[in-house]
Amino acid sequence: MKERYDVVVVGAGPAGLLAAKAVAQNGFDVAVIDRKQDLSSVSRTCGQSLLPPNEYFFGDIFHYNEKDKRFCYASTGLSFPYTGAVKNLYTWHMHSPGMNKLQFGSGDENGAPIALSYDKEIMLKCLLEEVRSNHVDIFPETEFTMLQPGPGSVVVVAGDKQFQATSVIAADGANSRVVEALGYNTNRRLIANLYVKSCFIKGFNPPYKNSIITAVTFLHDKPVYIFLLPRPEDDEWNFLILTLEGSVDLEEAYTHITTHPNYADWFKNAENVRDFAAIESILSPIIKPFRNNVLIVGDAGACQELECLGAMLTGWKGGLAIATALKEQQLGIPPRAVDQYSDWWLNTYIKQYDYQDYLSIFGIAYIFSQPEIIDYVFSLLKEPFPPTFNPYTAVGLLGARLQGVMPRIMQERPEMLQQLAGKMMMFPSDVMAETLEDIS
Ligand SMILES: Cc1cc2nc3c(=O)[nH]c(=O)nc-3n(C[C@H](O)[C@H](O)[C@H](O)COP(=O)(O)OP(=O)(O)OC[C@H]3O[C@@H](n4cnc5c(N)ncnc54)[C@H](O)[C@@H]3O)c2cc1C
């Protein structure tokens, strides 16, 4: 085992592999460590839909180049092979507990898709081949335990292994241990915890085709979110159950949903073919992603998630920044690459994608607080919204439309408006933080 590298990347997810590709393509020695045994296998829940391909996201436009079977970022020039199937998704149907519906997109399949369903395991396999061909050393079953920063280098400790590197890239995702070890979390706010059970199902009877279907339901008065996304092949769907409530039994929620009169017909022939799960802390994002020669990329520095497209771009850009910083050192010229990356992170993520907006979509059942309120508000917003599955865009569209119906709510349901106003005046993070208080 070679113990000295220019760069050690912690985490072989989408962000880490693209960071490794960027550094290695500039001729530097790179090691990637990951705790998983089979690096392309996915056991943590992911919707496995790439979004949003119909608008700029993190300053770029993502698309699938079908001719060459590559995933491409048109503006940055980043591309890599993807040999799996894809399916275009055009509409997002979001249901209230009483089955009133918000619809994003009109179902027009001649327009741009709002998301691309794909196979994440195949993408990771393709990315692993790509980095291996760039002579990156990959260490599976190597779990990061601690960092020892020193002058001009960092020692990464992973169990009984040690790696010395000039720079480290932390790409170990949500609940990042590297971020914790660097002391960032003392200044981040723990907003809520997310608990997820999901499975691939066959035999699902979808009410809409080539669409994303979501719903809010309540179990013992606690909000539970349902996501249903078509898989790229066959008749498989990805069925996700999410809650911020630690007291919700996700197995009970599964039975509740699949037998509930609202959805029972969809699930009557459904067969669970593969299980996944996730538990994640939702924290306020990191503002300055570089400390002690360690650069944070991907979900490790985010408020819960950047979506795969955002994670990959931060990985790629972060990798290029570290490669450039290493060149600066070799040439003895004043450093600026890492600061440029930090500025990009600040301007592109922190300032453009306000985490409170992201939380608004997640917190919808808390902001509208009761099934009856959600049903009523959704009933006022029947007209389809423009096509999007981007949570940040959706919250803007929703907010604008809500403003327009406020006079009607004031007239029809003044008492409800009073209740709504209370929550809507609060930061979504404060509303969601009440779920933490519930647990303690
Ligand atoms: C419920 C849910 C649904 C989602 N749905 C979607 C979706 O539909 N579309 C979308 O684009 N995104 C979705 N996401 C988000 C998406 O999964 C992430 O944004 C993306 O995977 C982040 O990539 P990453 O490389 O930053 O982190 P990750 O994919 O989390 O990769 C981190 C890697 O680090 C490794 N690791 C972690 N800790 C250590 C350690 N201590 N030592 C060594 N290795 C370690 C892990 O094994 C993993 O391989 C979803 C997330 C959740 C939780």
Coordinates of C-alpha atoms in Angstrom, one line a residue, residues 10 15 58 169-180 182 184-185 188-189 281-290 294-307 310-311 314-315 341 345-346 349-350 353 355 392:
V10 CA -12.8 10.4 1.8
A15 CA -19.0 13.8 -5.3
F58 CA -25.4 25.0 -9.6
I169 CA -11.2 16.1 0.1
A170 CA -14.1 15.3 2.4
A171 CA -16.9 13.7 0.4
D172 CA -18.3 11.4 3.0
G173 CA -21.9 12.6 2.5
A174 CA -24.5 13.6 5.1
N175 CA -23.5 12.9 8.7
S176 CA -19.9 13.5 7.6
R177 CA -17.4 12.3 10.1
V178 CA -14.7 14.4 8.6
V179 CA -16.8 17.5 9.0
E180 CA -17.4 16.5 12.6
L182 CA -12.9 19.3 11.8
Y184 CA -17.6 22.4 11.9
N185 CA -20.7 21.0 13.6
R188 CA -24.0 24.4 12.6
R189 CA -27.6 24.1 13.7
S281 CA -29.3 14.7 10.3
I282 CA -30.5 17.9 8.7
L283 CA -28.0 20.6 9.6
S284 CA -27.5 24.2 8.4
P285 CA -24.9 24.2 5.6
I286 CA -21.2 24.9 5.9
I287 CA -20.4 28.4 4.7
K288 CA -16.6 28.2 4.3
P289 CA -15.8 24.7 3.0
F290 CA -12.0 24.7 3.6
V294 CA -9.3 19.7 3.9
L295 CA -11.9 20.8 1.3
I296 CA -15.5 19.7 1.9
V297 CA -17.6 18.8 -1.2
G298 CA -21.0 17.2 -1.8
D299 CA -23.6 16.5 0.8
A300 CA -20.9 16.5 3.6
G301 CA -21.2 20.3 3.7
A302 CA -24.8 20.7 2.7
C303 CA -28.1 21.1 4.5
Q304 CA -29.1 17.4 4.1
E305 CA -28.4 17.1 0.3
L306 CA -27.3 18.9 -2.8
E307 CA -29.1 16.4 -5.1
G310 CA -25.1 19.4 -7.2
A311 CA -23.0 16.9 -5.3
T314 CA -19.1 20.5 -6.2
G315 CA -16.9 17.3 -6.3
Y341 CA -13.8 27.5 -5.0
W345 CA -19.6 27.6 -3.2
L346 CA -20.8 30.7 -1.4
Y349 CA -24.9 27.2 -3.4
I350 CA -25.2 29.2 -0.2
Y353 CA -30.1 27.9 -2.9
Y355 CA -31.6 26.2 2.7
Y392 CA -36.0 25.5 -4.7

